[in-house]
Amino acid sequence: MQTTAAVLRTMGAARPYADSRPLSIETVTLDAPGPGEVRVAIKAAGLCHSDLSVINGDRPRPLPMALGHEAAGVVEALGEGVADLAVGDHVVMVFMPSCGHCNPCAGGRPALCEPGAAANGKGELLTGGRRLHDAAGDLNHHLGCSAFASHAVVSRRSLVKVDADLPFEHAALFGCAVLTGVGAVVNTAGVRAGQSAVVVGLGGVGLSSVLGALAAGASPVVAVDLSEDKLALARTLGPVRTVNAADADAVEQVRALTGGGADFVFEMAGSVRALDAAWRMTRRGGTTVTAGLPPPEAALAVNVVSLVAEERTLKGSYIGTCVPSRDIPRYVGLFRQGRLPVDRLLTGVIPLSEINAAFDRLADGEAVRTVVRF
């Protein structure tokens, strides 16, 4: 069949993207789903910094590539062997498919699936190969999803079924922003009620971490960012104290608010400078968690003596150390209870034709989560 998709052919386009248009809206060919695969009619797809980092070249991917990885839609067709979904089911896409058999998957850590990571790196599906084509040949898949499109064929293991009454523009956020941000708090860090938590970087993932910290009963919860608008939004989410990262004494302010440093500090900005600040905001015996993805060559200098003598912990978190089939329904349940108001993170809804200008707003820090609605 034919599908409409946003295709990236060259990284590092000049800003503004509204003029250079790095993403071209094209009609491309989509294969029928093969064994273990599903065709999904995409209904909503969120714009994430992980997409932006491919556009600007910070995280190179094989090109040409149909971009997009945070989405929700409706099952349209099933490949051979897919028996646990039905046509008409509503699903959320997960950008790390898990094979269920490699060592990390067998150990209960599907976010670290080795075949899934290899397939994502090659621009293929977990089931092998590519299902998107143009006149010149194959198009690569973005993280097994390629969700900035009217339709996508994905591995069954890239999907989690959700309730049909969940609005698509909200459901999409659970596939990346919520899964990563909330998961970093409850899975990676294991924050308990009464422990202090600081979040550095208030994009969709960072604000999801703020929501996760509040839901876990952390106290105090401190949000740090350069944007006063995002700091103001954080304060509306609950009892959140805020610090502007541009302040010369931002680290000292955070340490004062948390009684000498926080039990947990989450770096969600994708910046070595932000991670260094997060490390210095962490108390003795505390844990610094990073889910930010800076360019591959970025490196952090850590004082090894403080790591040892202060029993500090520095942890990475990928997709919130999630088990998607377990965590997405849990987080949706918290959303329905009003304890995880992820709908507050939705900045705007746009048609696919406006996607380049929307990435300008994301790059400028003006948007939290913009969703393409199909």
CSV table of C-alpha atoms in Angstrom, one decimal:
chain,number,residue,atom,x,y,z
A,1,MET,CA,0.0,0.0,0.0
A,2,GLN,CA,1.0,3.7,-0.2
A,3,THR,CA,1.5,5.7,2.9
A,4,THR,CA,2.4,9.3,3.7
A,5,ALA,CA,5.6,9.7,5.8
A,6,ALA,CA,8.1,12.3,7.0
A,7,VAL,CA,11.4,11.3,5.5
A,8,LEU,CA,14.8,12.5,6.6
A,9,ARG,CA,17.5,12.3,3.8
A,10,THR,CA,20.2,14.6,5.2
A,11,MET,CA,21.3,15.4,8.8
A,12,GLY,CA,22.5,18.8,10.0
A,13,ALA,CA,20.1,21.0,8.1
A,14,ALA,CA,20.4,24.8,8.8
A,15,ARG,CA,17.9,26.4,11.1
A,16,PRO,CA,15.1,27.4,10.9
A,17,TYR,CA,13.8,24.1,9.9
A,18,ALA,CA,10.6,25.8,8.6
A,19,ASP,CA,12.8,27.1,5.8
A,20,SER,CA,15.3,24.3,5.3
A,21,ARG,CA,12.6,21.6,5.6
A,22,PRO,CA,14.8,18.6,6.6
A,23,LEU,CA,11.8,16.4,6.8
A,24,SER,CA,10.0,15.9,3.4
A,25,ILE,CA,6.5,14.7,3.4
A,26,GLU,CA,6.4,11.9,0.8
A,27,THR,CA,4.2,9.2,-0.5
A,28,VAL,CA,6.1,5.9,-0.1
A,29,THR,CA,5.4,2.2,-0.4
A,30,LEU,CA,4.6,0.1,2.7
A,31,ASP,CA,4.8,-3.7,2.6
A,32,ALA,CA,2.1,-5.9,4.0
A,33,PRO,CA,3.0,-7.2,7.5
A,34,GLY,CA,5.1,-10.3,7.5
A,35,PRO,CA,5.2,-13.1,10.2
A,36,GLY,CA,5.2,-11.5,13.7
A,37,GLU,CA,4.4,-8.1,12.3
A,38,VAL,CA,1.4,-5.7,12.5
A,39,ARG,CA,0.2,-2.8,10.3
A,40,VAL,CA,-1.0,0.1,12.4
A,41,ALA,CA,-2.9,3.2,11.3
A,42,ILE,CA,-1.1,5.9,13.2
A,43,LYS,CA,-3.5,8.4,14.9
A,44,ALA,CA,-1.0,10.5,16.9
A,45,ALA,CA,2.8,10.8,17.1
A,46,GLY,CA,4.8,13.0,19.5
A,47,LEU,CA,7.8,15.1,18.7
A,48,CYS,CA,10.7,14.2,20.9
A,49,HIS,CA,14.3,15.3,21.4
A,50,SER,CA,15.4,11.9,20.2
A,51,ASP,CA,13.9,12.8,16.8
A,52,LEU,CA,15.5,16.2,16.9
A,53,SER,CA,18.9,14.7,17.7
A,54,VAL,CA,18.7,12.7,14.4
A,55,ILE,CA,17.7,15.7,12.4
A,56,ASN,CA,20.6,17.9,13.8
A,57,GLY,CA,23.1,15.1,13.6
A,58,ASP,CA,23.8,14.7,17.3
A,59,ARG,CA,22.8,11.0,17.1
A,60,PRO,CA,23.5,9.7,13.6
A,61,ARG,CA,21.2,7.1,12.1
A,62,PRO,CA,21.3,5.4,8.7
A,63,LEU,CA,19.6,7.5,6.0
A,64,PRO,CA,17.2,7.9,4.3
A,65,MET,CA,14.9,7.3,7.3
A,66,ALA,CA,11.2,7.7,8.0
A,67,LEU,CA,11.3,9.4,11.4
A,68,GLY,CA,9.2,9.2,14.5
A,69,HIS,CA,9.1,6.8,17.5
A,70,GLU,CA,6.4,7.9,20.0
A,71,ALA,CA,2.9,7.1,18.8
A,72,ALA,CA,-0.5,5.5,19.2
A,73,GLY,CA,-2.8,4.1,16.6
A,74,VAL,CA,-5.2,1.3,15.6
A,75,VAL,CA,-4.3,-2.2,14.4
A,76,GLU,CA,-5.3,-2.6,10.7
A,77,ALA,CA,-3.7,-5.9,9.7
A,78,LEU,CA,-1.9,-8.8,11.3
A,79,GLY,CA,1.0,-10.9,10.0
A,80,GLU,CA,1.2,-14.6,10.4
A,81,GLY,CA,1.5,-15.8,14.0
A,82,VAL,CA,0.2,-12.7,15.7
A,83,ALA,CA,-2.7,-14.1,17.8
A,84,ASP,CA,-2.8,-11.8,20.8
A,85,LEU,CA,-4.0,-8.7,18.9
A,86,ALA,CA,-7.1,-8.1,16.8
A,87,VAL,CA,-7.9,-5.7,14.0
A,88,GLY,CA,-9.4,-2.6,15.7
A,89,ASP,CA,-7.2,-2.8,18.9
A,90,HIS,CA,-5.7,0.5,20.1
A,91,VAL,CA,-2.0,0.3,20.6
A,92,VAL,CA,1.0,2.3,21.8
A,93,MET,CA,4.3,2.0,20.1
A,94,VAL,CA,7.5,1.2,22.1
A,95,PHE,CA,10.8,2.2,20.5
A,96,MET,CA,12.8,-0.7,21.9
A,97,PRO,CA,11.3,-4.0,20.7
A,98,SER,CA,12.3,-6.9,23.0
A,99,CYS,CA,12.9,-10.4,21.6
A,100,GLY,CA,12.2,-12.1,24.9
A,101,HIS,CA,15.1,-14.5,24.6
A,102,CYS,CA,18.4,-12.7,24.9
A,103,ASN,CA,20.2,-12.4,28.3
A,104,PRO,CA,18.8,-9.0,29.2
A,105,CYS,CA,15.2,-10.0,28.2
A,106,ALA,CA,15.5,-13.3,30.1
A,107,GLY,CA,16.8,-11.3,33.1
A,108,GLY,CA,13.7,-9.1,33.1
A,109,ARG,CA,15.4,-6.1,31.4
A,110,PRO,CA,13.7,-5.9,28.0
A,111,ALA,CA,14.8,-2.2,27.6
A,112,LEU,CA,18.3,-3.6,27.0
A,113,CYS,CA,17.3,-6.2,24.4
A,114,GLU,CA,20.4,-7.0,22.4
A,115,PRO,CA,18.7,-8.0,19.1
A,116,GLY,CA,16.3,-5.0,19.5
A,117,ALA,CA,19.3,-2.6,19.9
A,118,ALA,CA,21.0,-4.1,16.9
A,119,ALA,CA,17.9,-3.8,14.7
A,120,ASN,CA,17.4,-0.2,15.8
A,121,GLY,CA,21.0,0.7,15.0
A,122,LYS,CA,20.6,-0.7,11.5
A,123,GLY,CA,17.3,0.9,10.8
A,124,GLU,CA,15.5,-2.4,10.5
A,125,LEU,CA,12.6,-4.1,12.3
A,126,LEU,CA,13.2,-6.7,15.0
A,127,THR,CA,11.8,-9.2,12.5
A,128,GLY,CA,14.6,-8.3,10.0
A,129,GLY,CA,14.8,-6.0,7.0
A,130,ARG,CA,12.8,-2.9,6.0
A,131,ARG,CA,9.2,-2.5,5.0
A,132,LEU,CA,9.3,1.0,3.6
A,133,HIS,CA,10.5,1.9,0.0
A,134,ASP,CA,10.6,4.7,-2.5
A,135,ALA,CA,11.6,4.7,-6.2
A,136,ALA,CA,15.3,4.6,-5.2
A,137,GLY,CA,15.1,1.6,-2.8
A,138,ASP,CA,14.6,0.9,0.9
A,139,LEU,CA,13.9,3.5,3.6
A,140,ASN,CA,15.2,2.9,7.1
A,141,HIS,CA,12.9,2.6,10.1
A,142,HIS,CA,13.4,4.9,13.1
A,143,LEU,CA,13.7,2.8,16.2
A,144,GLY,CA,11.5,0.1,14.7
A,145,CYS,CA,8.5,2.6,14.5
A,146,SER,CA,8.8,5.3,11.8
A,147,ALA,CA,5.7,6.8,13.3
A,148,PHE,CA,5.5,10.2,11.5
A,149,ALA,CA,3.4,8.5,8.9
A,150,SER,CA,-0.2,7.6,8.3
A,151,HIS,CA,0.6,3.9,8.5
A,152,ALA,CA,3.5,1.8,9.8
A,153,VAL,CA,4.4,-1.9,9.8
A,154,VAL,CA,6.2,-2.9,13.0
A,155,SER,CA,7.2,-5.9,15.0
A,156,ARG,CA,4.4,-7.2,17.3
A,157,ARG,CA,7.0,-6.7,20.1
A,158,SER,CA,7.0,-2.9,19.4
A,159,LEU,CA,3.3,-2.6,20.5
A,160,VAL,CA,1.4,-2.5,23.8
A,161,LYS,CA,-2.4,-2.7,23.7
A,162,VAL,CA,-4.3,0.1,25.5
A,163,ASP,CA,-8.0,0.9,26.3
A,164,ALA,CA,-9.9,2.2,23.3
A,165,ASP,CA,-11.3,5.2,25.2
A,166,LEU,CA,-7.8,6.7,25.9
A,167,PRO,CA,-7.4,9.7,23.6
A,168,PHE,CA,-4.7,9.1,21.0
A,169,GLU,CA,-2.8,12.3,21.6
A,170,HIS,CA,-2.5,11.3,25.3
A,171,ALA,CA,-1.8,7.6,24.6
A,172,ALA,CA,1.1,8.5,22.3
A,173,LEU,CA,3.0,10.1,25.2
A,174,PHE,CA,3.1,6.9,27.2
A,175,GLY,CA,5.4,5.3,24.5
A,176,CYS,CA,8.4,7.5,25.2
A,177,ALA,CA,8.0,10.6,27.4
A,178,VAL,CA,6.1,8.9,30.2
A,179,LEU,CA,7.7,5.5,29.9
A,180,THR,CA,11.2,7.1,30.1
A,181,GLY,CA,10.5,9.8,32.7
A,182,VAL,CA,8.3,8.1,35.1
A,183,GLY,CA,10.2,4.8,34.7
A,184,ALA,CA,13.5,6.6,35.6
A,185,VAL,CA,12.0,7.5,39.0
A,186,VAL,CA,10.1,4.4,39.9
A,187,ASN,CA,12.2,1.7,38.2
A,188,THR,CA,15.7,2.9,37.8
A,189,ALA,CA,15.9,4.9,41.0
A,190,GLY,CA,13.2,3.3,43.1
A,191,VAL,CA,12.3,6.5,44.8
A,192,ARG,CA,10.3,6.1,48.0
A,193,ALA,CA,7.9,8.4,49.8
A,194,GLY,CA,9.7,11.1,51.7
A,195,GLN,CA,13.0,11.0,49.7
A,196,SER,CA,14.1,14.2,47.9
A,197,ALA,CA,14.1,14.3,44.1
A,198,VAL,CA,15.5,16.9,41.7
A,199,VAL,CA,14.8,16.9,38.0
A,200,VAL,CA,17.2,18.8,35.7
A,201,GLY,CA,15.8,19.5,32.2
A,202,LEU,CA,12.0,20.0,31.8
A,203,GLY,CA,11.2,18.6,28.4
A,204,GLY,CA,8.5,15.9,28.0
A,205,VAL,CA,10.7,13.3,29.7
A,206,GLY,CA,11.8,15.6,32.5
A,207,LEU,CA,8.3,16.8,33.3
A,208,SER,CA,7.2,13.2,33.3
A,209,SER,CA,9.9,12.6,35.9
A,210,VAL,CA,8.5,15.4,38.0
A,211,LEU,CA,5.1,13.7,37.8
A,212,GLY,CA,6.6,10.4,38.7
A,213,ALA,CA,8.4,11.9,41.7
A,214,LEU,CA,5.2,13.4,42.9
A,215,ALA,CA,3.3,10.2,42.4
A,216,ALA,CA,5.9,8.3,44.4
A,217,GLY,CA,5.6,10.7,47.3
A,218,ALA,CA,9.0,12.3,47.0
A,219,SER,CA,9.6,15.4,49.1
A,220,PRO,CA,10.8,17.9,48.3
A,221,VAL,CA,10.6,17.8,44.5
A,222,VAL,CA,12.7,20.4,42.8
A,223,ALA,CA,12.6,21.2,39.1
A,224,VAL,CA,15.5,22.9,37.3
A,225,ASP,CA,15.5,24.4,33.8
A,226,LEU,CA,16.5,27.5,31.8
A,227,SER,CA,13.0,28.3,30.8
A,228,GLU,CA,10.8,30.3,33.2
A,229,ASP,CA,7.7,29.0,31.3
A,230,LYS,CA,8.6,25.4,31.9
A,231,LEU,CA,9.4,26.1,35.5
A,232,ALA,CA,6.0,27.8,35.9
A,233,LEU,CA,4.4,24.7,34.3
A,234,ALA,CA,6.2,22.4,36.8
A,235,ARG,CA,4.8,24.4,39.7
A,236,THR,CA,1.3,23.8,38.5
A,237,LEU,CA,1.8,20.0,38.6
A,238,GLY,CA,2.0,19.9,42.4
A,239,PRO,CA,4.1,21.0,45.3
A,240,VAL,CA,7.2,21.6,43.2
A,241,ARG,CA,10.0,24.0,44.0
A,242,THR,CA,11.9,25.5,41.1
A,243,VAL,CA,15.4,26.8,40.3
A,244,ASN,CA,16.5,28.5,37.1
A,245,ALA,CA,19.6,26.7,35.8
A,246,ALA,CA,20.9,30.0,34.5
A,247,ASP,CA,21.4,31.3,38.0
A,248,ALA,CA,25.1,31.4,39.0
A,249,ASP,CA,24.3,29.7,42.3
A,250,ALA,CA,21.7,27.2,40.9
A,251,VAL,CA,23.6,24.2,42.5
A,252,GLU,CA,23.8,25.9,45.8
A,253,GLN,CA,20.1,26.8,45.7
A,254,VAL,CA,19.2,23.2,45.1
A,255,ARG,CA,21.4,21.9,47.9
A,256,ALA,CA,19.8,24.4,50.2
A,257,LEU,CA,16.3,23.4,49.2
A,258,THR,CA,17.2,19.7,49.8
A,259,GLY,CA,19.1,20.0,53.0
A,260,GLY,CA,22.6,19.6,51.6
A,261,GLY,CA,21.8,17.7,48.4
A,262,ALA,CA,19.1,15.5,47.1
A,263,ASP,CA,18.7,11.8,47.5
A,264,PHE,CA,18.0,11.5,43.8
A,265,VAL,CA,18.8,13.8,40.9
A,266,PHE,CA,17.6,13.1,37.4
A,267,GLU,CA,19.4,14.6,34.4
A,268,MET,CA,17.0,14.8,31.5
A,269,ALA,CA,18.6,17.6,29.4
A,270,GLY,CA,21.0,15.5,27.3
A,271,SER,CA,23.9,17.8,28.3
A,272,VAL,CA,27.2,17.1,29.9
A,273,ARG,CA,27.0,20.4,31.7
A,274,ALA,CA,23.6,19.5,33.1
A,275,LEU,CA,24.8,16.1,34.2
A,276,ASP,CA,27.8,17.7,36.0
A,277,ALA,CA,25.4,20.1,37.8
A,278,ALA,CA,23.1,17.1,38.7
A,279,TRP,CA,26.1,15.3,40.1
A,280,ARG,CA,26.9,18.3,42.3
A,281,MET,CA,23.3,18.6,43.4
A,282,THR,CA,23.4,15.0,44.8
A,283,ARG,CA,23.9,14.4,48.5
A,284,ARG,CA,26.5,12.0,50.1
A,285,GLY,CA,25.2,8.5,49.5
A,286,GLY,CA,22.8,9.8,46.9
A,287,THR,CA,22.1,8.7,43.3
A,288,THR,CA,22.4,10.6,40.1
A,289,VAL,CA,20.3,9.2,37.2
A,290,THR,CA,20.7,10.3,33.6
A,291,ALA,CA,18.3,9.5,30.8
A,292,GLY,CA,19.6,12.4,28.6
A,293,LEU,CA,21.3,11.4,25.3
A,294,PRO,CA,24.1,13.9,24.4
A,295,PRO,CA,26.2,13.3,21.2
A,296,PRO,CA,28.1,10.0,21.3
A,297,GLU,CA,31.5,11.7,21.9
A,298,ALA,CA,30.3,13.5,25.1
A,299,ALA,CA,32.2,12.5,28.3
A,300,LEU,CA,31.8,13.3,32.0
A,301,ALA,CA,34.7,13.8,34.4
A,302,VAL,CA,33.8,12.3,37.8
A,303,ASN,CA,35.8,12.8,41.0
A,304,VAL,CA,36.5,9.2,41.9
A,305,VAL,CA,37.3,9.9,45.5
A,306,SER,CA,33.8,11.4,46.1
A,307,LEU,CA,32.3,8.4,44.2
A,308,VAL,CA,34.0,6.1,46.7
A,309,ALA,CA,34.3,8.0,50.0
A,310,GLU,CA,30.7,9.4,49.7
A,311,GLU,CA,29.2,6.2,48.4
A,312,ARG,CA,27.7,8.0,45.4
A,313,THR,CA,25.9,6.2,42.6
A,314,LEU,CA,25.7,7.3,38.9
A,315,LYS,CA,23.2,5.4,36.9
A,316,GLY,CA,22.0,5.4,33.3
A,317,SER,CA,18.3,4.9,32.5
A,318,TYR,CA,17.1,3.8,29.1
A,319,ILE,CA,13.4,3.8,28.5
A,320,GLY,CA,12.9,4.1,32.2
A,321,THR,CA,14.3,0.5,32.8
A,322,CYS,CA,10.8,-0.5,31.7
A,323,VAL,CA,8.9,-3.6,31.1
A,324,PRO,CA,6.5,-2.0,28.6
A,325,SER,CA,3.7,-4.6,28.8
A,326,ARG,CA,3.7,-4.1,32.6
A,327,ASP,CA,4.5,-0.4,32.9
A,328,ILE,CA,2.3,1.3,30.3
A,329,PRO,CA,-1.0,-0.2,31.7
A,330,ARG,CA,0.2,0.9,35.2
A,331,TYR,CA,1.0,4.4,34.2
A,332,VAL,CA,-2.3,4.7,32.2
A,333,GLY,CA,-4.0,3.6,35.4
A,334,LEU,CA,-2.3,6.3,37.4
A,335,PHE,CA,-3.3,8.8,34.7
A,336,ARG,CA,-7.0,7.7,35.0
A,337,GLN,CA,-6.8,8.2,38.8
A,338,GLY,CA,-5.6,11.8,38.3
A,339,ARG,CA,-2.2,10.9,39.9
A,340,LEU,CA,-0.2,11.2,36.7
A,341,PRO,CA,-1.7,14.1,34.7
A,342,VAL,CA,0.4,13.6,31.5
A,343,ASP,CA,-2.2,15.5,29.5
A,344,ARG,CA,-0.7,18.7,31.0
A,345,LEU,CA,2.4,18.1,29.0
A,346,LEU,CA,0.7,18.4,25.7
A,347,THR,CA,1.8,21.7,24.1
A,348,GLY,CA,-0.1,21.5,20.9
A,349,VAL,CA,-1.6,19.3,18.1
A,350,ILE,CA,-0.5,19.8,14.5
A,351,PRO,CA,-1.0,18.3,11.1
A,352,LEU,CA,2.0,16.4,9.5
A,353,SER,CA,2.5,19.3,7.1
A,354,GLU,CA,3.7,21.6,10.0
A,355,ILE,CA,6.2,19.2,11.4
A,356,ASN,CA,9.4,21.1,10.4
A,357,ALA,CA,8.2,24.3,12.1
A,358,ALA,CA,7.2,22.3,15.2
A,359,PHE,CA,10.8,21.0,15.4
A,360,ASP,CA,12.0,24.6,15.5
A,361,ARG,CA,9.8,25.2,18.5
A,362,LEU,CA,11.2,22.1,20.2
A,363,ALA,CA,14.8,23.1,19.5
A,364,ASP,CA,14.1,26.6,20.9
A,365,GLY,CA,12.8,25.1,24.1
A,366,GLU,CA,9.3,26.5,23.5
A,367,ALA,CA,7.4,23.2,23.4
A,368,VAL,CA,7.1,20.3,25.8
A,369,ARG,CA,5.2,17.8,23.7
A,370,THR,CA,3.7,18.6,20.3
A,371,VAL,CA,1.7,15.8,18.7
A,372,VAL,CA,1.1,15.2,15.1
A,373,ARG,CA,-2.6,14.1,14.7
A,374,PHE,CA,-3.5,12.0,11.7
